[in-house]
Amino acid sequence: MAVRPAWEVRENEGATRWFEFRLAFADGARVDALAVVGGGCVCVEEVRAQPALSLADLAVLADWIEESVSEACGAGPGPEGGGSEGRRARPAWPRGAEGRLLVAREYRAAQQDGADPVLAVMGATGHSRRTSLRLIGQARDAGLLSPRRARR
């Protein structure tokens, strides 16, 4: 995946940045996208794909773009223009078993406090709702959380 900063608009202390993405596959398939980062979130503004993407593929693309933008923001210059000390768009979160254990702890703590456990995991990880639900599912699969209740 090629990620390229397109442009940036600064207003007061904040900045809104646009990034262009290109995915090219060996079979000739191609995806071009434009994403914007501002106000603490990443939004996909435009996607062009040849051949067309399914909704499931589009969801995977959104997660992929979010991670790539986070890396690009972390690797780029910070607000003061200082080279390698760029800001990450989300806090560092461990992967694997340690990450699943922390997700389970956040989830259970929110349940005990009467709060929304998915929002608690989103806040702790800095990930989107979709990614947080996937992490919660992985914690369930690992036996760290009880199975979901069946819907009626």
Short mmCIF file of N, CA and C in Angstrom, two decimals:
data_model
loop_
_atom_site.label_atom_id
_atom_site.label_comp_id
_atom_site.label_asym_id
_atom_site.label_seq_id
_atom_site.Cartn_x
_atom_site.Cartn_y
_atom_site.Cartn_z
N MET A 1 0.85 -1.17 0.00
CA MET A 1 0.00 0.00 0.00
C MET A 1 0.89 1.23 0.00
N ALA A 2 0.59 2.15 -0.87
CA ALA A 2 1.31 3.41 -0.91
C ALA A 2 0.45 4.48 -0.24
N VAL A 3 1.03 5.17 0.73
CA VAL A 3 0.34 6.25 1.45
C VAL A 3 1.10 7.53 1.16
N ARG A 4 0.36 8.56 0.77
CA ARG A 4 1.01 9.81 0.44
C ARG A 4 0.20 10.96 1.02
N PRO A 5 0.83 11.85 1.80
CA PRO A 5 0.10 13.02 2.28
C PRO A 5 -0.35 13.85 1.08
N ALA A 6 -1.61 14.26 1.07
CA ALA A 6 -2.12 15.05 -0.05
C ALA A 6 -2.03 16.54 0.28
N TRP A 7 -2.65 16.97 1.39
CA TRP A 7 -2.57 18.35 1.82
C TRP A 7 -2.96 18.46 3.28
N GLU A 8 -2.70 19.64 3.84
CA GLU A 8 -2.97 19.89 5.26
C GLU A 8 -3.51 21.30 5.42
N VAL A 9 -4.51 21.44 6.29
CA VAL A 9 -5.08 22.75 6.60
C VAL A 9 -4.94 22.97 8.10
N ARG A 10 -4.27 24.06 8.48
CA ARG A 10 -4.09 24.38 9.90
C ARG A 10 -5.09 25.47 10.28
N GLU A 11 -5.71 25.25 11.47
CA GLU A 11 -6.64 26.23 11.99
C GLU A 11 -6.46 26.28 13.50
N ASN A 12 -6.15 27.46 14.03
CA ASN A 12 -5.85 27.63 15.45
C ASN A 12 -4.74 26.66 15.83
N GLU A 13 -4.96 25.80 16.84
CA GLU A 13 -3.93 24.85 17.25
C GLU A 13 -4.05 23.50 16.53
N GLY A 14 -5.14 23.29 15.81
CA GLY A 14 -5.38 21.99 15.18
C GLY A 14 -5.01 21.99 13.71
N ALA A 15 -5.01 20.79 13.15
CA ALA A 15 -4.74 20.63 11.72
C ALA A 15 -5.61 19.49 11.20
N THR A 16 -6.03 19.64 9.96
CA THR A 16 -6.75 18.57 9.26
C THR A 16 -5.86 18.15 8.12
N ARG A 17 -5.62 16.84 8.01
CA ARG A 17 -4.69 16.32 7.00
C ARG A 17 -5.40 15.30 6.12
N TRP A 18 -5.15 15.36 4.82
CA TRP A 18 -5.69 14.40 3.87
C TRP A 18 -4.56 13.51 3.38
N PHE A 19 -4.88 12.23 3.16
CA PHE A 19 -3.91 11.26 2.68
C PHE A 19 -4.50 10.51 1.49
N GLU A 20 -3.66 10.25 0.49
CA GLU A 20 -4.06 9.44 -0.66
C GLU A 20 -3.47 8.05 -0.49
N PHE A 21 -4.26 7.04 -0.86
CA PHE A 21 -3.83 5.65 -0.75
C PHE A 21 -3.97 4.98 -2.10
N ARG A 22 -3.06 4.08 -2.40
CA ARG A 22 -3.18 3.27 -3.60
C ARG A 22 -2.74 1.85 -3.26
N LEU A 23 -3.63 0.93 -3.55
CA LEU A 23 -3.34 -0.50 -3.45
C LEU A 23 -3.36 -1.05 -4.86
N ALA A 24 -2.29 -1.68 -5.29
CA ALA A 24 -2.24 -2.29 -6.61
C ALA A 24 -1.91 -3.77 -6.42
N PHE A 25 -2.68 -4.63 -7.06
CA PHE A 25 -2.52 -6.06 -6.93
C PHE A 25 -1.94 -6.66 -8.20
N ALA A 26 -1.31 -7.82 -8.07
CA ALA A 26 -0.66 -8.48 -9.20
C ALA A 26 -1.64 -8.81 -10.32
N ASP A 27 -2.90 -9.07 -10.00
CA ASP A 27 -3.88 -9.43 -11.03
C ASP A 27 -4.45 -8.21 -11.75
N GLY A 28 -3.96 -7.01 -11.45
CA GLY A 28 -4.42 -5.79 -12.11
C GLY A 28 -5.47 -5.03 -11.32
N ALA A 29 -5.99 -5.60 -10.26
CA ALA A 29 -6.98 -4.90 -9.43
C ALA A 29 -6.31 -3.71 -8.76
N ARG A 30 -7.10 -2.65 -8.53
CA ARG A 30 -6.54 -1.44 -7.95
C ARG A 30 -7.58 -0.76 -7.07
N VAL A 31 -7.13 -0.18 -5.95
CA VAL A 31 -7.99 0.59 -5.07
C VAL A 31 -7.28 1.91 -4.78
N ASP A 32 -7.99 3.02 -5.02
CA ASP A 32 -7.50 4.35 -4.67
C ASP A 32 -8.46 4.93 -3.65
N ALA A 33 -7.91 5.58 -2.62
CA ALA A 33 -8.77 6.13 -1.57
C ALA A 33 -8.19 7.46 -1.08
N LEU A 34 -9.08 8.28 -0.53
CA LEU A 34 -8.70 9.54 0.08
C LEU A 34 -9.28 9.54 1.49
N ALA A 35 -8.42 9.75 2.49
CA ALA A 35 -8.86 9.77 3.90
C ALA A 35 -8.44 11.09 4.52
N VAL A 36 -9.23 11.53 5.50
CA VAL A 36 -8.95 12.78 6.19
C VAL A 36 -8.80 12.50 7.69
N VAL A 37 -7.82 13.15 8.31
CA VAL A 37 -7.57 13.02 9.74
C VAL A 37 -7.76 14.40 10.35
N GLY A 38 -8.67 14.45 11.32
CA GLY A 38 -8.91 15.72 12.00
C GLY A 38 -9.84 15.51 13.16
N GLY A 39 -9.69 16.29 14.18
CA GLY A 39 -10.55 16.17 15.35
C GLY A 39 -10.44 14.83 16.04
N GLY A 40 -9.29 14.18 15.93
CA GLY A 40 -9.08 12.90 16.60
C GLY A 40 -9.69 11.70 15.91
N CYS A 41 -10.12 11.84 14.66
CA CYS A 41 -10.69 10.68 13.97
C CYS A 41 -10.20 10.61 12.53
N VAL A 42 -10.38 9.45 11.94
CA VAL A 42 -10.02 9.19 10.55
C VAL A 42 -11.30 8.93 9.78
N CYS A 43 -11.51 9.63 8.67
CA CYS A 43 -12.70 9.43 7.84
C CYS A 43 -12.25 9.14 6.41
N VAL A 44 -12.86 8.14 5.81
CA VAL A 44 -12.59 7.82 4.42
C VAL A 44 -13.52 8.69 3.58
N GLU A 45 -12.95 9.55 2.74
CA GLU A 45 -13.74 10.49 1.96
C GLU A 45 -14.16 9.91 0.61
N GLU A 46 -13.27 9.15 -0.01
CA GLU A 46 -13.56 8.66 -1.35
C GLU A 46 -12.81 7.35 -1.57
N VAL A 47 -13.48 6.41 -2.26
CA VAL A 47 -12.85 5.14 -2.62
C VAL A 47 -13.21 4.83 -4.07
N ARG A 48 -12.22 4.48 -4.84
CA ARG A 48 -12.43 4.02 -6.22
C ARG A 48 -11.70 2.70 -6.36
N ALA A 49 -12.42 1.68 -6.82
CA ALA A 49 -11.83 0.35 -6.93
C ALA A 49 -12.17 -0.27 -8.28
N GLN A 50 -11.22 -0.98 -8.82
CA GLN A 50 -11.42 -1.72 -10.06
C GLN A 50 -10.89 -3.12 -9.87
N PRO A 51 -11.69 -4.16 -9.81
CA PRO A 51 -13.14 -4.20 -9.83
C PRO A 51 -13.73 -3.67 -8.52
N ALA A 52 -15.04 -3.49 -8.51
CA ALA A 52 -15.73 -2.92 -7.34
C ALA A 52 -15.52 -3.79 -6.10
N LEU A 53 -15.54 -3.14 -4.92
CA LEU A 53 -15.38 -3.84 -3.65
C LEU A 53 -16.74 -4.25 -3.08
N SER A 54 -16.76 -5.39 -2.39
CA SER A 54 -17.96 -5.77 -1.64
C SER A 54 -17.98 -4.96 -0.34
N LEU A 55 -19.10 -4.99 0.37
CA LEU A 55 -19.17 -4.28 1.65
C LEU A 55 -18.17 -4.84 2.65
N ALA A 56 -17.98 -6.16 2.65
CA ALA A 56 -17.01 -6.77 3.56
C ALA A 56 -15.59 -6.29 3.23
N ASP A 57 -15.26 -6.22 1.93
CA ASP A 57 -13.95 -5.74 1.52
C ASP A 57 -13.76 -4.27 1.90
N LEU A 58 -14.82 -3.49 1.78
CA LEU A 58 -14.76 -2.07 2.13
C LEU A 58 -14.49 -1.90 3.63
N ALA A 59 -15.09 -2.75 4.46
CA ALA A 59 -14.86 -2.69 5.90
C ALA A 59 -13.41 -3.01 6.24
N VAL A 60 -12.85 -4.02 5.57
CA VAL A 60 -11.44 -4.37 5.78
C VAL A 60 -10.55 -3.22 5.32
N LEU A 61 -10.89 -2.62 4.20
CA LEU A 61 -10.12 -1.49 3.69
C LEU A 61 -10.11 -0.34 4.68
N ALA A 62 -11.27 -0.06 5.30
CA ALA A 62 -11.36 1.04 6.27
C ALA A 62 -10.42 0.80 7.45
N ASP A 63 -10.37 -0.43 7.98
CA ASP A 63 -9.46 -0.74 9.09
C ASP A 63 -8.01 -0.59 8.64
N TRP A 64 -7.71 -1.03 7.43
CA TRP A 64 -6.36 -0.97 6.89
C TRP A 64 -5.93 0.49 6.74
N ILE A 65 -6.82 1.31 6.20
CA ILE A 65 -6.52 2.73 6.03
C ILE A 65 -6.30 3.40 7.38
N GLU A 66 -7.15 3.06 8.36
CA GLU A 66 -7.01 3.67 9.69
C GLU A 66 -5.63 3.39 10.27
N GLU A 67 -5.17 2.16 10.16
CA GLU A 67 -3.84 1.83 10.69
C GLU A 67 -2.74 2.54 9.91
N SER A 68 -2.86 2.59 8.58
CA SER A 68 -1.84 3.25 7.76
C SER A 68 -1.77 4.74 8.05
N VAL A 69 -2.92 5.37 8.24
CA VAL A 69 -2.95 6.80 8.57
C VAL A 69 -2.31 7.02 9.93
N SER A 70 -2.60 6.16 10.89
CA SER A 70 -2.01 6.29 12.22
C SER A 70 -0.49 6.22 12.14
N GLU A 71 0.00 5.27 11.34
CA GLU A 71 1.45 5.14 11.17
C GLU A 71 2.02 6.38 10.47
N ALA A 72 1.32 6.86 9.45
CA ALA A 72 1.80 8.04 8.72
C ALA A 72 1.82 9.26 9.63
N CYS A 73 0.81 9.40 10.49
CA CYS A 73 0.78 10.54 11.42
C CYS A 73 1.87 10.41 12.45
N GLY A 74 2.16 9.20 12.89
CA GLY A 74 3.22 8.98 13.87
C GLY A 74 4.59 9.19 13.29
N ALA A 75 4.75 8.90 12.01
CA ALA A 75 6.06 9.02 11.38
C ALA A 75 6.33 10.42 10.86
N GLY A 76 5.26 11.20 10.66
CA GLY A 76 5.41 12.53 10.07
C GLY A 76 5.80 13.55 11.12
N PRO A 77 6.01 14.79 10.68
CA PRO A 77 6.35 15.83 11.63
C PRO A 77 5.19 16.16 12.55
N GLY A 78 5.50 16.46 13.78
CA GLY A 78 4.48 16.83 14.75
C GLY A 78 4.00 18.24 14.52
N PRO A 79 3.15 18.76 15.40
CA PRO A 79 2.61 20.09 15.21
C PRO A 79 3.67 21.19 15.20
N GLU A 80 4.79 20.96 15.86
CA GLU A 80 5.86 21.95 15.89
C GLU A 80 6.84 21.75 14.75
N GLY A 81 6.58 20.78 13.86
CA GLY A 81 7.48 20.52 12.75
C GLY A 81 8.72 19.76 13.17
N GLY A 82 8.68 19.06 14.28
CA GLY A 82 9.85 18.36 14.77
C GLY A 82 9.95 16.95 14.27
N GLY A 83 10.56 16.58 13.31
CA GLY A 83 10.84 15.29 12.72
C GLY A 83 10.29 14.02 13.31
N SER A 84 11.10 13.22 13.99
CA SER A 84 10.71 11.86 14.34
C SER A 84 9.88 11.73 15.60
N GLU A 85 9.66 12.80 16.35
CA GLU A 85 8.85 12.68 17.56
C GLU A 85 7.39 12.90 17.27
N GLY A 86 6.88 12.46 16.13
CA GLY A 86 5.48 12.67 15.76
C GLY A 86 4.54 12.01 16.74
N ARG A 87 3.28 12.47 16.72
CA ARG A 87 2.26 11.97 17.60
C ARG A 87 1.59 10.77 16.98
N ARG A 88 1.30 9.74 17.78
CA ARG A 88 0.52 8.61 17.29
C ARG A 88 -0.95 8.98 17.37
N ALA A 89 -1.74 8.48 16.42
CA ALA A 89 -3.17 8.77 16.43
C ALA A 89 -3.89 7.97 17.51
N ARG A 90 -3.29 6.90 18.00
CA ARG A 90 -3.91 6.11 19.07
C ARG A 90 -2.81 5.62 20.00
N PRO A 91 -3.17 5.31 21.24
CA PRO A 91 -2.15 4.84 22.18
C PRO A 91 -1.62 3.48 21.75
N ALA A 92 -0.39 3.18 22.16
CA ALA A 92 0.18 1.86 21.87
C ALA A 92 -0.62 0.81 22.62
N TRP A 93 -0.93 -0.30 21.98
CA TRP A 93 -1.70 -1.37 22.59
C TRP A 93 -1.00 -2.68 22.26
N PRO A 94 -0.72 -3.50 23.27
CA PRO A 94 0.00 -4.75 22.99
C PRO A 94 -0.84 -5.70 22.14
N ARG A 95 -0.18 -6.50 21.37
CA ARG A 95 -0.85 -7.49 20.53
C ARG A 95 -0.81 -8.84 21.22
N GLY A 96 -1.51 -9.79 20.65
CA GLY A 96 -1.46 -11.17 21.12
C GLY A 96 -2.16 -11.37 22.46
N ALA A 97 -1.65 -12.33 23.21
CA ALA A 97 -2.28 -12.73 24.47
C ALA A 97 -2.36 -11.58 25.47
N GLU A 98 -1.32 -10.77 25.55
CA GLU A 98 -1.32 -9.65 26.49
C GLU A 98 -2.42 -8.64 26.13
N GLY A 99 -2.57 -8.34 24.86
CA GLY A 99 -3.62 -7.43 24.41
C GLY A 99 -5.01 -7.97 24.71
N ARG A 100 -5.22 -9.28 24.46
CA ARG A 100 -6.52 -9.89 24.75
C ARG A 100 -6.84 -9.84 26.23
N LEU A 101 -5.84 -10.06 27.07
CA LEU A 101 -6.03 -10.00 28.52
C LEU A 101 -6.43 -8.58 28.95
N LEU A 102 -5.77 -7.57 28.40
CA LEU A 102 -6.10 -6.19 28.75
C LEU A 102 -7.50 -5.81 28.24
N VAL A 103 -7.88 -6.30 27.06
CA VAL A 103 -9.22 -6.05 26.54
C VAL A 103 -10.26 -6.64 27.49
N ALA A 104 -10.02 -7.87 27.95
CA ALA A 104 -10.95 -8.53 28.86
C ALA A 104 -11.06 -7.75 30.18
N ARG A 105 -9.93 -7.25 30.69
CA ARG A 105 -9.96 -6.47 31.93
C ARG A 105 -10.79 -5.19 31.76
N GLU A 106 -10.56 -4.47 30.67
CA GLU A 106 -11.31 -3.23 30.40
C GLU A 106 -12.80 -3.53 30.28
N TYR A 107 -13.11 -4.60 29.56
CA TYR A 107 -14.51 -4.98 29.32
C TYR A 107 -15.21 -5.29 30.65
N ARG A 108 -14.58 -6.14 31.49
CA ARG A 108 -15.18 -6.52 32.77
C ARG A 108 -15.30 -5.34 33.72
N ALA A 109 -14.28 -4.47 33.75
CA ALA A 109 -14.32 -3.29 34.63
C ALA A 109 -15.49 -2.38 34.24
N ALA A 110 -15.72 -2.21 32.95
CA ALA A 110 -16.84 -1.37 32.50
C ALA A 110 -18.17 -2.02 32.88
N GLN A 111 -18.27 -3.33 32.73
CA GLN A 111 -19.50 -4.03 33.12
C GLN A 111 -19.78 -3.82 34.61
N GLN A 112 -18.76 -3.94 35.44
CA GLN A 112 -18.94 -3.78 36.88
C GLN A 112 -19.33 -2.36 37.24
N ASP A 113 -18.86 -1.38 36.47
CA ASP A 113 -19.20 0.02 36.72
C ASP A 113 -20.53 0.41 36.10
N GLY A 114 -21.15 -0.50 35.37
CA GLY A 114 -22.41 -0.20 34.70
C GLY A 114 -22.24 0.62 33.43
N ALA A 115 -21.04 0.66 32.90
CA ALA A 115 -20.75 1.42 31.67
C ALA A 115 -20.81 0.49 30.46
N ASP A 116 -20.80 1.07 29.28
CA ASP A 116 -20.80 0.30 28.04
C ASP A 116 -19.41 -0.31 27.85
N PRO A 117 -19.30 -1.65 27.88
CA PRO A 117 -17.98 -2.27 27.78
C PRO A 117 -17.30 -2.06 26.43
N VAL A 118 -18.08 -1.99 25.36
CA VAL A 118 -17.48 -1.78 24.03
C VAL A 118 -16.86 -0.38 23.97
N LEU A 119 -17.57 0.62 24.48
CA LEU A 119 -17.01 1.97 24.51
C LEU A 119 -15.76 2.04 25.38
N ALA A 120 -15.75 1.27 26.46
CA ALA A 120 -14.56 1.25 27.33
C ALA A 120 -13.36 0.68 26.59
N VAL A 121 -13.58 -0.39 25.82
CA VAL A 121 -12.49 -0.98 25.04
C VAL A 121 -12.05 -0.02 23.95
N MET A 122 -13.01 0.66 23.31
CA MET A 122 -12.66 1.64 22.28
C MET A 122 -11.79 2.75 22.87
N GLY A 123 -12.18 3.24 24.05
CA GLY A 123 -11.42 4.31 24.69
C GLY A 123 -10.02 3.86 25.11
N ALA A 124 -9.92 2.64 25.60
CA ALA A 124 -8.62 2.14 26.07
C ALA A 124 -7.67 1.86 24.91
N THR A 125 -8.20 1.30 23.83
CA THR A 125 -7.33 0.90 22.70
C THR A 125 -7.15 2.01 21.69
N GLY A 126 -8.13 2.92 21.60
CA GLY A 126 -8.08 3.95 20.57
C GLY A 126 -8.54 3.44 19.22
N HIS A 127 -9.07 2.22 19.19
CA HIS A 127 -9.53 1.63 17.92
C HIS A 127 -10.99 1.96 17.66
N SER A 128 -11.41 1.74 16.43
CA SER A 128 -12.80 1.94 16.03
C SER A 128 -13.69 0.89 16.71
N ARG A 129 -14.99 1.10 16.62
CA ARG A 129 -15.95 0.15 17.18
C ARG A 129 -15.77 -1.23 16.56
N ARG A 130 -15.63 -1.28 15.24
CA ARG A 130 -15.47 -2.55 14.54
C ARG A 130 -14.23 -3.31 15.02
N THR A 131 -13.12 -2.62 15.11
CA THR A 131 -11.88 -3.26 15.56
C THR A 131 -11.98 -3.68 17.02
N SER A 132 -12.61 -2.83 17.84
CA SER A 132 -12.78 -3.17 19.27
C SER A 132 -13.65 -4.40 19.43
N LEU A 133 -14.72 -4.50 18.63
CA LEU A 133 -15.57 -5.71 18.69
C LEU A 133 -14.78 -6.95 18.27
N ARG A 134 -13.90 -6.79 17.29
CA ARG A 134 -13.06 -7.93 16.88
C ARG A 134 -12.12 -8.33 18.02
N LEU A 135 -11.53 -7.36 18.70
CA LEU A 135 -10.65 -7.65 19.84
C LEU A 135 -11.41 -8.34 20.98
N ILE A 136 -12.64 -7.87 21.23
CA ILE A 136 -13.48 -8.49 22.26
C ILE A 136 -13.79 -9.93 21.87
N GLY A 137 -14.11 -10.15 20.60
CA GLY A 137 -14.36 -11.52 20.12
C GLY A 137 -13.15 -12.41 20.29
N GLN A 138 -11.96 -11.88 20.04
CA GLN A 138 -10.73 -12.66 20.24
C GLN A 138 -10.54 -13.00 21.71
N ALA A 139 -10.87 -12.06 22.60
CA ALA A 139 -10.77 -12.33 24.04
C ALA A 139 -11.78 -13.41 24.43
N ARG A 140 -12.98 -13.38 23.85
CA ARG A 140 -13.97 -14.44 24.12
C ARG A 140 -13.47 -15.79 23.63
N ASP A 141 -12.93 -15.81 22.41
CA ASP A 141 -12.41 -17.06 21.83
C ASP A 141 -11.28 -17.64 22.67
N ALA A 142 -10.52 -16.77 23.33
CA ALA A 142 -9.41 -17.22 24.18
C ALA A 142 -9.91 -17.65 25.56
N GLY A 143 -11.22 -17.52 25.81
CA GLY A 143 -11.78 -17.95 27.09
C GLY A 143 -11.64 -16.91 28.20
N LEU A 144 -11.29 -15.68 27.84
CA LEU A 144 -11.09 -14.64 28.84
C LEU A 144 -12.39 -13.92 29.20
N LEU A 145 -13.42 -14.04 28.34
CA LEU A 145 -14.73 -13.45 28.59
C LEU A 145 -15.78 -14.53 28.38
N SER A 146 -16.90 -14.36 29.04
CA SER A 146 -17.98 -15.35 28.89
C SER A 146 -18.57 -15.24 27.48
N PRO A 147 -19.15 -16.33 26.98
CA PRO A 147 -19.75 -16.30 25.64
C PRO A 147 -20.89 -15.28 25.58
N ARG A 148 -21.14 -14.77 24.38
CA ARG A 148 -22.24 -13.81 24.19
C ARG A 148 -23.56 -14.47 24.50
N ARG A 149 -24.47 -13.67 25.00
CA ARG A 149 -25.83 -14.17 25.22
C ARG A 149 -26.54 -14.24 23.87
N ALA A 150 -27.35 -15.27 23.68
CA ALA A 150 -28.09 -15.39 22.42
C ALA A 150 -29.19 -14.35 22.39
N ARG A 151 -29.37 -13.74 21.22
CA ARG A 151 -30.46 -12.77 21.05
C ARG A 151 -31.73 -13.49 20.75
N ARG A 152 -32.84 -12.94 21.23
CA ARG A 152 -34.14 -13.57 21.00
C ARG A 152 -34.89 -12.88 19.91
#
